[in-house]
Coordinates of C-alpha atoms and ligand atoms in Angstrom, one line a residue:
M1 CA 39.7 -163.5 -18.8
S2 CA 36.4 -164.7 -20.3
Y3 CA 34.4 -163.2 -23.2
I4 CA 31.4 -164.0 -25.4
G5 CA 31.8 -164.1 -29.2
S6 CA 29.0 -163.1 -31.5
L7 CA 28.8 -164.2 -35.1
D8 CA 26.6 -161.7 -37.1
Q9 CA 25.9 -163.1 -40.6
G10 CA 24.2 -160.2 -42.5
T11 CA 22.9 -159.7 -46.0
T12 CA 26.0 -157.9 -47.2
S13 CA 28.7 -158.9 -44.7
T14 CA 29.7 -161.2 -41.9
R15 CA 31.1 -160.0 -38.6
F16 CA 32.5 -161.7 -35.5
I17 CA 32.5 -159.4 -32.5
I18 CA 33.9 -160.2 -29.0
F19 CA 32.2 -158.7 -26.0
N20 CA 33.3 -158.4 -22.4
R21 CA 31.1 -158.8 -19.3
A22 CA 30.3 -155.0 -19.4
G23 CA 28.8 -155.5 -22.9
Q24 CA 31.7 -153.6 -24.5
I25 CA 33.4 -154.6 -27.8
I26 CA 37.0 -155.8 -27.3
G27 CA 37.7 -157.0 -30.8
Q28 CA 35.9 -157.5 -34.2
D29 CA 36.3 -158.3 -37.8
Q30 CA 34.0 -157.9 -40.8
L31 CA 34.1 -159.1 -44.4
E32 CA 31.6 -158.6 -47.3
H33 CA 30.5 -161.4 -49.6
Q34 CA 29.2 -161.3 -53.2
Q35 CA 25.7 -160.5 -54.1
I36 CA 24.8 -162.8 -57.0
L37 CA 22.0 -161.4 -59.2
P38 CA 21.4 -164.1 -62.0
Q39 CA 18.3 -162.3 -63.3
A40 CA 15.8 -159.5 -62.4
G41 CA 14.3 -160.2 -59.0
W42 CA 16.7 -163.0 -58.1
V43 CA 19.2 -162.6 -55.3
E44 CA 21.6 -165.3 -54.2
H45 CA 24.6 -165.9 -52.0
D46 CA 27.3 -168.6 -52.2
P47 CA 27.0 -170.6 -48.9
L48 CA 30.6 -171.7 -49.2
E49 CA 31.8 -168.1 -49.5
I50 CA 29.7 -167.2 -46.4
W51 CA 31.3 -170.1 -44.5
Q52 CA 34.8 -169.0 -45.7
R53 CA 34.2 -165.4 -44.6
T54 CA 32.8 -166.7 -41.3
Q55 CA 36.1 -168.5 -40.6
E56 CA 38.2 -165.5 -41.6
V57 CA 36.3 -163.0 -39.4
I58 CA 36.4 -165.4 -36.4
A59 CA 40.2 -165.6 -36.8
G60 CA 40.5 -161.8 -37.4
A61 CA 38.4 -160.8 -34.4
I62 CA 40.2 -163.1 -32.0
S63 CA 43.5 -161.7 -33.2
S64 CA 42.3 -158.1 -33.0
A65 CA 41.1 -158.7 -29.4
K66 CA 44.5 -160.3 -28.6
I67 CA 42.9 -163.2 -26.8
S68 CA 43.0 -166.9 -27.4
A69 CA 39.9 -168.8 -28.6
S70 CA 39.8 -170.7 -25.3
E71 CA 38.9 -167.5 -23.5
L72 CA 35.5 -167.4 -25.2
T73 CA 33.0 -168.8 -22.7
A74 CA 30.4 -169.2 -25.4
I75 CA 29.4 -168.0 -28.8
G76 CA 26.1 -166.8 -30.2
I77 CA 24.8 -166.6 -33.8
T78 CA 22.6 -164.0 -35.4
N79 CA 21.8 -163.9 -39.1
Q80 CA 19.9 -162.5 -42.0
R81 CA 16.5 -164.1 -41.7
E82 CA 14.4 -166.1 -44.3
T83 CA 17.4 -166.8 -46.6
V84 CA 17.6 -170.6 -47.3
V85 CA 20.4 -173.1 -48.0
A86 CA 20.3 -176.8 -49.0
W87 CA 23.3 -179.0 -48.5
D88 CA 24.5 -182.6 -48.5
A89 CA 24.9 -184.1 -45.0
I90 CA 27.7 -186.4 -46.2
T91 CA 29.8 -184.1 -48.3
G92 CA 28.8 -180.8 -46.7
Q93 CA 28.5 -179.3 -50.2
P94 CA 25.5 -177.0 -51.0
F95 CA 23.2 -178.2 -53.8
A96 CA 22.7 -174.6 -55.0
N97 CA 23.3 -171.0 -54.1
A98 CA 21.4 -169.7 -51.1
I99 CA 18.1 -167.9 -52.1
V100 CA 18.2 -164.6 -50.3
W101 CA 15.2 -163.0 -48.5
Q102 CA 15.0 -160.2 -51.1
D103 CA 14.6 -162.7 -53.9
I104 CA 11.1 -162.6 -55.5
R105 CA 11.3 -165.6 -58.0
T106 CA 8.5 -167.4 -56.1
T107 CA 5.8 -164.7 -56.6
E108 CA 4.0 -166.9 -59.2
L109 CA 4.4 -170.1 -57.2
L110 CA 2.6 -168.3 -54.2
S111 CA -0.2 -167.0 -56.4
K112 CA -1.2 -170.6 -57.0
I113 CA -1.9 -171.3 -53.4
A114 CA -5.6 -171.9 -52.8
Q115 CA -7.4 -169.2 -50.8
A116 CA -8.3 -171.6 -48.0
D117 CA -4.6 -172.5 -47.6
Q118 CA -3.6 -168.8 -47.7
I119 CA -5.9 -168.2 -44.7
K120 CA -4.4 -171.2 -42.8
L121 CA -0.9 -170.0 -43.5
R122 CA -1.6 -166.5 -42.2
A123 CA -3.4 -167.8 -39.1
K124 CA -0.8 -170.3 -38.1
T125 CA 2.4 -168.3 -38.9
G126 CA 1.4 -164.7 -38.4
L127 CA 3.0 -163.8 -41.8
R128 CA 1.7 -162.5 -45.1
I129 CA 1.8 -164.6 -48.3
A130 CA 5.0 -163.2 -49.8
P131 CA 8.1 -164.5 -51.5
Y132 CA 10.1 -162.8 -48.7
F133 CA 9.6 -165.8 -46.4
S134 CA 11.5 -169.2 -46.6
A135 CA 8.8 -171.7 -47.5
S136 CA 8.3 -170.9 -51.2
K137 CA 12.1 -170.6 -51.6
I138 CA 12.6 -174.1 -50.2
A139 CA 9.8 -175.4 -52.4
W140 CA 11.5 -173.8 -55.4
L141 CA 14.9 -175.3 -54.6
I142 CA 13.5 -178.8 -54.3
A143 CA 11.4 -178.5 -57.5
N144 CA 14.4 -177.1 -59.5
T145 CA 17.4 -179.1 -58.2
P146 CA 17.4 -182.8 -59.3
H147 CA 20.5 -183.6 -57.1
L148 CA 18.6 -182.3 -54.1
Q149 CA 15.6 -184.5 -54.9
E150 CA 17.9 -187.5 -55.1
A151 CA 19.5 -186.6 -51.8
I152 CA 16.1 -186.2 -50.1
A153 CA 15.2 -189.7 -51.3
L154 CA 18.5 -191.0 -49.7
S155 CA 17.9 -189.1 -46.5
R156 CA 21.1 -187.1 -46.9
A157 CA 19.7 -183.6 -47.7
R158 CA 19.6 -180.8 -45.1
I159 CA 17.7 -177.6 -45.7
G160 CA 17.6 -174.5 -43.4
T161 CA 18.1 -170.8 -42.8
I162 CA 21.6 -169.3 -42.6
D163 CA 21.9 -169.9 -38.8
S164 CA 21.4 -173.7 -39.4
W165 CA 24.0 -173.7 -42.2
L166 CA 26.6 -172.1 -39.9
M167 CA 25.5 -174.3 -37.0
W168 CA 26.1 -177.3 -39.2
N169 CA 29.5 -176.2 -40.2
L170 CA 30.5 -175.2 -36.7
S171 CA 29.2 -178.1 -34.8
G172 CA 27.9 -180.8 -37.2
Q173 CA 24.3 -180.5 -35.8
H174 CA 21.2 -179.5 -37.7
I175 CA 19.6 -177.0 -35.4
T176 CA 17.7 -173.7 -35.7
D177 CA 15.9 -171.5 -33.2
V178 CA 12.3 -170.4 -32.8
T179 CA 12.9 -166.9 -34.1
N180 CA 14.4 -168.1 -37.4
A181 CA 11.9 -170.8 -37.7
S182 CA 9.1 -168.3 -37.2
R183 CA 10.1 -166.6 -40.5
T184 CA 10.0 -169.7 -42.6
M185 CA 6.2 -169.8 -42.9
L186 CA 6.4 -173.5 -41.9
M187 CA 6.4 -173.1 -38.1
N188 CA 3.2 -173.0 -36.1
L189 CA 3.4 -169.9 -33.7
E190 CA 1.5 -171.8 -31.0
T191 CA 3.2 -175.2 -31.0
L192 CA 6.7 -173.8 -31.9
D193 CA 7.1 -176.8 -34.2
W194 CA 7.0 -177.5 -37.9
D195 CA 3.3 -177.8 -38.9
D196 CA 2.4 -180.8 -41.0
E197 CA -0.4 -179.0 -42.8
L198 CA 1.9 -176.1 -43.8
L199 CA 4.6 -178.5 -44.9
S200 CA 2.1 -180.3 -47.1
I201 CA 1.0 -177.0 -48.8
F202 CA 4.6 -176.5 -49.9
D203 CA 5.4 -180.2 -50.3
I204 CA 8.4 -180.0 -48.0
P205 CA 9.4 -183.2 -46.1
R206 CA 9.9 -182.5 -42.3
S207 CA 13.0 -184.8 -42.4
V208 CA 15.2 -182.2 -44.2
L209 CA 14.5 -179.4 -41.7
A210 CA 16.4 -178.6 -38.6
E211 CA 15.3 -179.2 -35.0
I212 CA 13.7 -176.1 -33.5
R213 CA 15.3 -175.0 -30.2
P214 CA 15.0 -172.0 -27.9
S215 CA 17.1 -168.9 -28.7
S216 CA 19.3 -169.3 -25.7
Q217 CA 20.5 -172.8 -24.7
I218 CA 23.7 -174.8 -25.0
Y219 CA 23.0 -176.5 -28.3
G220 CA 26.4 -178.1 -28.7
H221 CA 30.1 -177.2 -29.1
T222 CA 32.3 -176.0 -31.9
L223 CA 34.4 -178.8 -33.5
K224 CA 37.9 -179.0 -32.3
S225 CA 39.1 -179.4 -35.9
G226 CA 37.1 -176.3 -36.9
A227 CA 37.3 -172.5 -37.0
F228 CA 38.1 -172.1 -33.3
G229 CA 40.5 -175.0 -32.9
T230 CA 38.8 -175.8 -29.6
E231 CA 35.4 -176.8 -28.2
I232 CA 33.3 -173.8 -27.3
P233 CA 29.6 -173.9 -26.3
I234 CA 27.3 -172.5 -29.0
A235 CA 24.6 -171.1 -26.8
G236 CA 22.5 -168.5 -28.7
I237 CA 20.8 -168.4 -32.0
V238 CA 18.5 -165.4 -32.9
G239 CA 17.4 -163.9 -36.2
D240 CA 18.8 -160.4 -36.7
Q241 CA 15.8 -158.2 -35.9
Q242 CA 14.9 -160.1 -32.8
S243 CA 18.6 -160.1 -31.8
A244 CA 18.6 -156.3 -32.1
M245 CA 15.6 -156.3 -29.7
I246 CA 17.6 -158.3 -27.2
G247 CA 20.6 -156.1 -27.7
Q248 CA 18.4 -153.1 -27.0
K249 CA 17.2 -154.9 -23.8
C250 CA 13.6 -155.0 -25.0
F251 CA 12.7 -157.8 -22.6
S252 CA 9.4 -156.5 -21.3
K253 CA 6.0 -156.3 -22.9
G254 CA 5.6 -152.9 -24.6
D255 CA 9.3 -152.4 -25.2
S256 CA 10.1 -151.6 -28.8
K257 CA 12.9 -150.6 -31.1
T258 CA 13.3 -149.5 -34.7
T259 CA 16.3 -150.4 -36.8
Y260 CA 17.0 -147.8 -39.5
G261 CA 19.0 -149.2 -42.4
T262 CA 18.3 -149.7 -46.1
G263 CA 14.7 -150.2 -45.0
N264 CA 13.3 -149.9 -41.5
F265 CA 12.2 -152.7 -39.1
A266 CA 10.2 -151.8 -36.0
L267 CA 9.3 -154.5 -33.4
I268 CA 7.3 -154.3 -30.3
N269 CA 7.3 -157.0 -27.5
T270 CA 3.8 -158.3 -27.0
G271 CA 4.8 -160.6 -24.2
G272 CA 3.3 -164.1 -24.2
E273 CA 0.4 -163.0 -26.4
I274 CA 0.1 -163.7 -30.1
V275 CA -1.4 -160.6 -31.5
H276 CA -2.8 -161.2 -35.0
S277 CA -2.5 -158.1 -37.2
T278 CA -5.3 -156.5 -39.2
H279 CA -3.2 -153.4 -39.9
G280 CA -0.4 -154.8 -42.1
L281 CA 2.0 -155.9 -39.4
L282 CA 3.6 -159.4 -39.0
T283 CA 3.3 -161.5 -35.9
T284 CA 6.6 -163.2 -35.0
V285 CA 8.5 -165.0 -32.2
L286 CA 10.6 -162.5 -30.4
F287 CA 12.7 -165.0 -28.4
K288 CA 12.6 -168.0 -26.1
I289 CA 15.3 -167.9 -23.4
G290 CA 15.9 -171.4 -22.2
D291 CA 12.9 -172.9 -20.4
A292 CA 11.1 -169.6 -19.8
P293 CA 7.9 -169.0 -21.8
V294 CA 8.2 -167.8 -25.4
Q295 CA 7.8 -164.0 -26.1
Y296 CA 6.1 -162.7 -29.2
A297 CA 6.4 -159.5 -31.2
L298 CA 4.6 -157.5 -33.8
E299 CA 6.9 -156.3 -36.6
G300 CA 6.4 -153.5 -39.2
S301 CA 8.8 -153.4 -42.1
V302 CA 9.3 -150.3 -44.3
A303 CA 10.9 -151.1 -47.7
V304 CA 12.7 -147.8 -48.5
T305 CA 14.3 -145.5 -45.8
G306 CA 18.1 -145.4 -46.1
S307 CA 17.9 -146.4 -49.7
A308 CA 16.0 -143.1 -50.4
I309 CA 19.2 -141.4 -49.2
Q310 CA 21.2 -143.6 -51.6
W311 CA 18.9 -142.4 -54.3
L312 CA 19.6 -138.8 -53.6
R313 CA 23.3 -139.7 -53.8
D314 CA 23.4 -142.1 -56.8
Q315 CA 20.5 -141.1 -59.0
L316 CA 20.2 -137.3 -58.3
G317 CA 23.8 -136.6 -57.3
I318 CA 22.8 -133.9 -54.8
I319 CA 25.0 -135.4 -52.1
S320 CA 28.2 -137.3 -52.4
T321 CA 27.9 -139.4 -49.3
A322 CA 24.9 -140.6 -47.3
S323 CA 26.0 -138.6 -44.3
D324 CA 26.1 -135.3 -46.4
V325 CA 22.3 -135.3 -46.3
E326 CA 22.3 -134.0 -42.8
N327 CA 24.3 -130.9 -43.8
L328 CA 22.2 -130.2 -46.9
A329 CA 18.9 -130.6 -45.0
S330 CA 20.2 -128.3 -42.2
K331 CA 20.4 -125.4 -44.8
V332 CA 16.6 -124.9 -44.5
E333 CA 14.3 -124.7 -41.6
D334 CA 11.7 -127.0 -43.0
S335 CA 10.8 -128.8 -46.2
G336 CA 9.0 -125.8 -47.7
G337 CA 5.8 -127.9 -48.1
V338 CA 7.6 -130.6 -50.2
Y339 CA 6.7 -134.2 -49.4
F340 CA 8.6 -137.1 -50.8
V341 CA 7.1 -140.6 -50.7
P342 CA 9.9 -143.0 -51.8
A343 CA 7.5 -145.9 -52.8
F344 CA 10.1 -147.1 -55.4
S345 CA 8.9 -150.7 -55.5
G346 CA 5.5 -150.4 -53.7
L347 CA 4.8 -149.8 -50.1
F348 CA 5.3 -152.3 -47.3
A349 CA 3.7 -151.9 -43.8
P350 CA 1.1 -150.8 -43.1
H351 CA -0.1 -150.4 -46.7
W352 CA 1.3 -153.5 -48.5
R353 CA 0.6 -152.0 -51.9
S354 CA 2.9 -153.4 -54.6
D355 CA 1.2 -151.1 -57.1
A356 CA 2.4 -147.9 -55.4
R357 CA 5.1 -145.8 -57.0
G358 CA 7.2 -142.9 -55.6
A359 CA 6.1 -139.2 -55.7
I360 CA 7.4 -135.8 -54.8
V361 CA 4.5 -133.4 -54.2
G362 CA 4.2 -129.8 -53.1
L363 CA 6.9 -128.4 -55.4
T364 CA 7.1 -124.6 -55.9
R365 CA 9.6 -122.5 -57.8
A366 CA 11.4 -121.9 -54.5
A367 CA 12.0 -125.6 -53.8
T368 CA 15.7 -126.5 -53.6
S369 CA 17.8 -129.6 -53.1
A370 CA 17.9 -128.8 -49.4
H371 CA 14.1 -129.0 -49.2
L372 CA 14.2 -132.3 -51.0
A373 CA 16.9 -133.6 -48.6
R374 CA 14.8 -132.6 -45.7
A375 CA 11.7 -134.2 -47.2
A376 CA 13.6 -137.4 -47.6
L377 CA 14.5 -137.4 -43.9
E378 CA 10.9 -136.6 -43.1
A379 CA 9.8 -139.5 -45.2
I380 CA 11.9 -141.8 -43.1
C381 CA 10.2 -140.4 -39.9
Y382 CA 6.7 -140.3 -41.3
Q383 CA 6.9 -143.9 -42.5
T384 CA 8.1 -144.9 -39.0
R385 CA 5.2 -143.1 -37.5
E386 CA 2.7 -145.0 -39.7
V387 CA 4.1 -148.3 -38.5
L388 CA 4.1 -147.3 -34.9
D389 CA 0.6 -146.0 -35.1
A390 CA -0.5 -149.4 -36.4
M391 CA 1.4 -151.1 -33.6
A392 CA -0.3 -148.9 -31.0
T393 CA -3.7 -149.7 -32.4
E394 CA -3.1 -153.4 -32.5
S395 CA -1.2 -154.0 -29.3
G396 CA -3.1 -151.4 -27.3
I397 CA 0.3 -150.2 -26.1
T398 CA 1.1 -146.5 -26.6
L399 CA 4.8 -146.0 -26.6
A400 CA 6.4 -143.6 -24.1
S401 CA 9.7 -143.7 -25.9
M402 CA 11.4 -145.6 -28.7
R403 CA 14.8 -147.2 -28.9
V404 CA 16.6 -146.9 -32.3
D405 CA 19.7 -148.3 -34.0
G406 CA 21.1 -148.7 -37.5
G407 CA 23.1 -146.6 -40.0
I408 CA 20.7 -143.6 -40.2
T409 CA 20.7 -143.1 -36.5
S410 CA 24.1 -141.4 -36.7
N411 CA 22.1 -138.5 -38.4
K412 CA 21.2 -136.3 -35.4
L413 CA 18.9 -134.0 -37.4
C414 CA 16.9 -137.0 -38.5
M415 CA 16.6 -138.3 -34.9
Q416 CA 15.4 -134.8 -33.7
M417 CA 12.9 -134.8 -36.6
Q418 CA 11.8 -138.3 -35.5
A419 CA 11.2 -137.2 -31.9
D420 CA 9.2 -134.2 -33.2
I421 CA 7.1 -136.3 -35.7
L422 CA 6.4 -139.0 -33.1
G423 CA 6.0 -136.7 -30.1
I424 CA 8.0 -139.1 -27.9
E425 CA 11.6 -139.5 -26.6
I426 CA 14.0 -141.3 -28.9
T427 CA 17.0 -143.1 -27.4
R428 CA 20.0 -144.6 -29.1
P429 CA 22.5 -146.8 -27.4
D430 CA 26.1 -145.8 -27.7
I431 CA 27.0 -149.3 -28.9
A432 CA 26.0 -149.4 -32.5
E433 CA 26.3 -153.2 -32.8
T434 CA 23.0 -154.1 -31.1
T435 CA 22.3 -157.0 -33.4
A436 CA 25.6 -158.8 -32.4
L437 CA 25.1 -157.8 -28.8
G438 CA 21.7 -159.5 -28.7
A439 CA 23.1 -162.9 -29.8
A440 CA 26.0 -162.4 -27.3
F441 CA 23.4 -161.8 -24.5
A442 CA 21.4 -164.9 -25.6
A443 CA 24.6 -167.0 -25.5
G444 CA 25.9 -165.4 -22.2
L445 CA 22.6 -166.1 -20.4
A446 CA 22.7 -169.8 -21.3
V447 CA 26.2 -170.3 -19.8
G448 CA 25.7 -168.0 -16.8
F449 CA 28.2 -165.4 -18.1
W450 CA 25.4 -163.0 -17.3
S451 CA 23.3 -164.4 -14.4
S452 CA 19.9 -163.1 -15.5
I453 CA 18.0 -160.7 -17.7
D454 CA 18.0 -158.3 -14.7
A455 CA 21.8 -158.4 -14.7
I456 CA 21.8 -157.4 -18.4
Q457 CA 19.2 -154.6 -17.8
K458 CA 21.7 -153.2 -15.2
L459 CA 24.6 -153.0 -17.7
D460 CA 25.1 -149.3 -18.4
T461 CA 26.2 -149.2 -22.0
G462 CA 25.4 -145.5 -22.4
Q463 CA 22.9 -143.8 -24.7
S464 CA 21.9 -140.5 -26.4
S465 CA 18.3 -139.1 -26.3
W466 CA 16.2 -136.7 -28.4
F467 CA 13.0 -135.1 -27.0
P468 CA 10.2 -133.6 -29.0
K469 CA 10.5 -129.8 -29.4
K470 CA 7.5 -129.1 -31.7
S471 CA 3.9 -128.6 -30.7
S472 CA 1.3 -131.3 -31.3
E473 CA -0.5 -129.0 -33.8
F474 CA 2.7 -128.8 -35.8
R475 CA 3.1 -132.6 -35.6
E476 CA -0.5 -133.5 -36.7
A477 CA -0.6 -130.9 -39.5
G478 CA 2.6 -132.3 -41.1
Y479 CA 1.4 -135.9 -40.7
S480 CA -2.0 -135.2 -42.3
Q481 CA -0.1 -133.6 -45.3
W482 CA 2.1 -136.7 -45.5
K483 CA -1.0 -139.0 -45.6
K484 CA -2.3 -137.0 -48.5
A485 CA 1.0 -137.4 -50.3
V486 CA 0.9 -141.2 -49.8
V487 CA -2.6 -141.3 -51.4
R488 CA -1.0 -139.8 -54.5
T489 CA 1.4 -142.8 -54.8
L490 CA -1.4 -145.5 -54.8
D491 CA -3.0 -147.0 -57.9
W492 CA -0.2 -145.6 -60.0
V493 CA 0.6 -148.8 -61.9
E494 CA -2.2 -149.9 -64.2
Ligands
ADP1 P1 21.9 -152.2 -43.6 O1 22.2 -152.9 -42.3 O2 20.5 -152.3 -44.1 O3 22.9 -152.4 -44.7 P2 23.0 -149.8 -42.3 O4 22.4 -149.9 -40.9 O5 24.4 -150.0 -42.5 O6 22.1 -150.6 -43.3 O7 22.6 -148.3 -42.8 C1 22.9 -147.9 -44.1 C2 21.8 -147.1 -44.7 O8 21.7 -145.9 -44.0 C3 22.1 -146.7 -46.2 O9 20.9 -146.9 -46.9 C4 22.4 -145.2 -46.1 O10 21.9 -144.5 -47.2 C5 21.8 -144.7 -44.8 N1 22.6 -143.8 -44.1 C6 23.9 -143.9 -43.6 N2 24.3 -142.8 -43.0 C7 23.3 -141.9 -43.0 C8 23.1 -140.6 -42.5 N3 24.0 -140.0 -41.8 N4 21.9 -140.0 -42.8 C9 20.9 -140.7 -43.5 N5 21.1 -141.9 -43.9 C10 22.2 -142.5 -43.7

């Protein structure tokens, strides 16, 4: 038999998942790695630990699927985006811990970039000037790691996102894909190549960076001496959010999905068009399948969604597990006029206000923990609506339905509330692992395991749907109250 393996290297854990031709999981393994927090605002991972976990989950998944590695027709890689690693090409040893996407140590470095350069950066990359993206992290690593500087001078340094670190270890090649490169703030969205002007703003030599390739293509083979013990084509590399789009089959212009996790990430396929945002969204590469033209997306990120549920659990103690929130919120018909804006560390899209702080408004003597639980779920849904409204305005595409995935989507009450608050159908695929499935699709397309995007569209992997049950008057009245509550959170920090 033949299968596709998907390596999903996430922020908290690494998974290897094996799919059959029907897109079903036949084996998987998952291991967490350490979150290293050396000081406030810093988040690091140990690249060697990630590589170690990667090898373990590969072995674990192959054993749980009861297959041999040689039955894998190809493998794909999907990964936490923006996180950077620097390593020595001769010894394979990292020069420092990986700097993770959540790390904000480069805020000050970015504030020194001249206004004219900031404008260039935004225009060429579609991103906002934020420590979130890779460029300032790479600049920081080079400036603060003397061994790395020496290795650059000797042409033995390699720097890249996590996909390229894994690719190097699996195959010995320094390769990344267009989706990961589009999050570095160093790639030009039009040329799909590193941009000399951007490189010089951050003083990063082109020679240390990986070659940028399509998201679906045979890049090379796993080393016989390595984790698989045999040569398998590596044929897909896609950043995690873009991979979830592919896993959700969002191949056509106007298709969109929202992933509900710690925060939310909504993407909409804008086809071959680069849509520059004036409403707080990011422009990014969605994918490039082989020689076919590149597809772009608009992305809206919401900082706090699932983590507001964690807050109810860990700080307030009104639930003992995240899934308990559904039961508690079901005890009341509505939130009783309570609105909860969880702007714990500012607001991301579409506001991008780092000075915002959270608020609970509309409290009366009758308000209970159930009302607050319901308001927290509504906050997830209203924040999603804000992002989707911005997307509709900018792309000119009004959604007829929205595909969802991620941990919160197991909450049926929340999904019904989302359908009511958006006024459109919500669909959730039965397969929860859409991120891994996307990289499997990318790899499978490159080797002919799936003959075409059409063939993938026809796979019936099953889904659940929720339809709006409330009137548009109800919807708009609630949303307008929500907007008033958001205003209360702005300008809070002096
Ligand atoms: P991530 O990939 O960002 O780690 P997951 O997709 O695993 O996130 O989702 C985990 C998040 O979803 C947590 O923040 C948790 O609080 C929230 N969550 C999990 N189950 C539920 C539920 N049934 N209802 C609401 N929130 C939930």
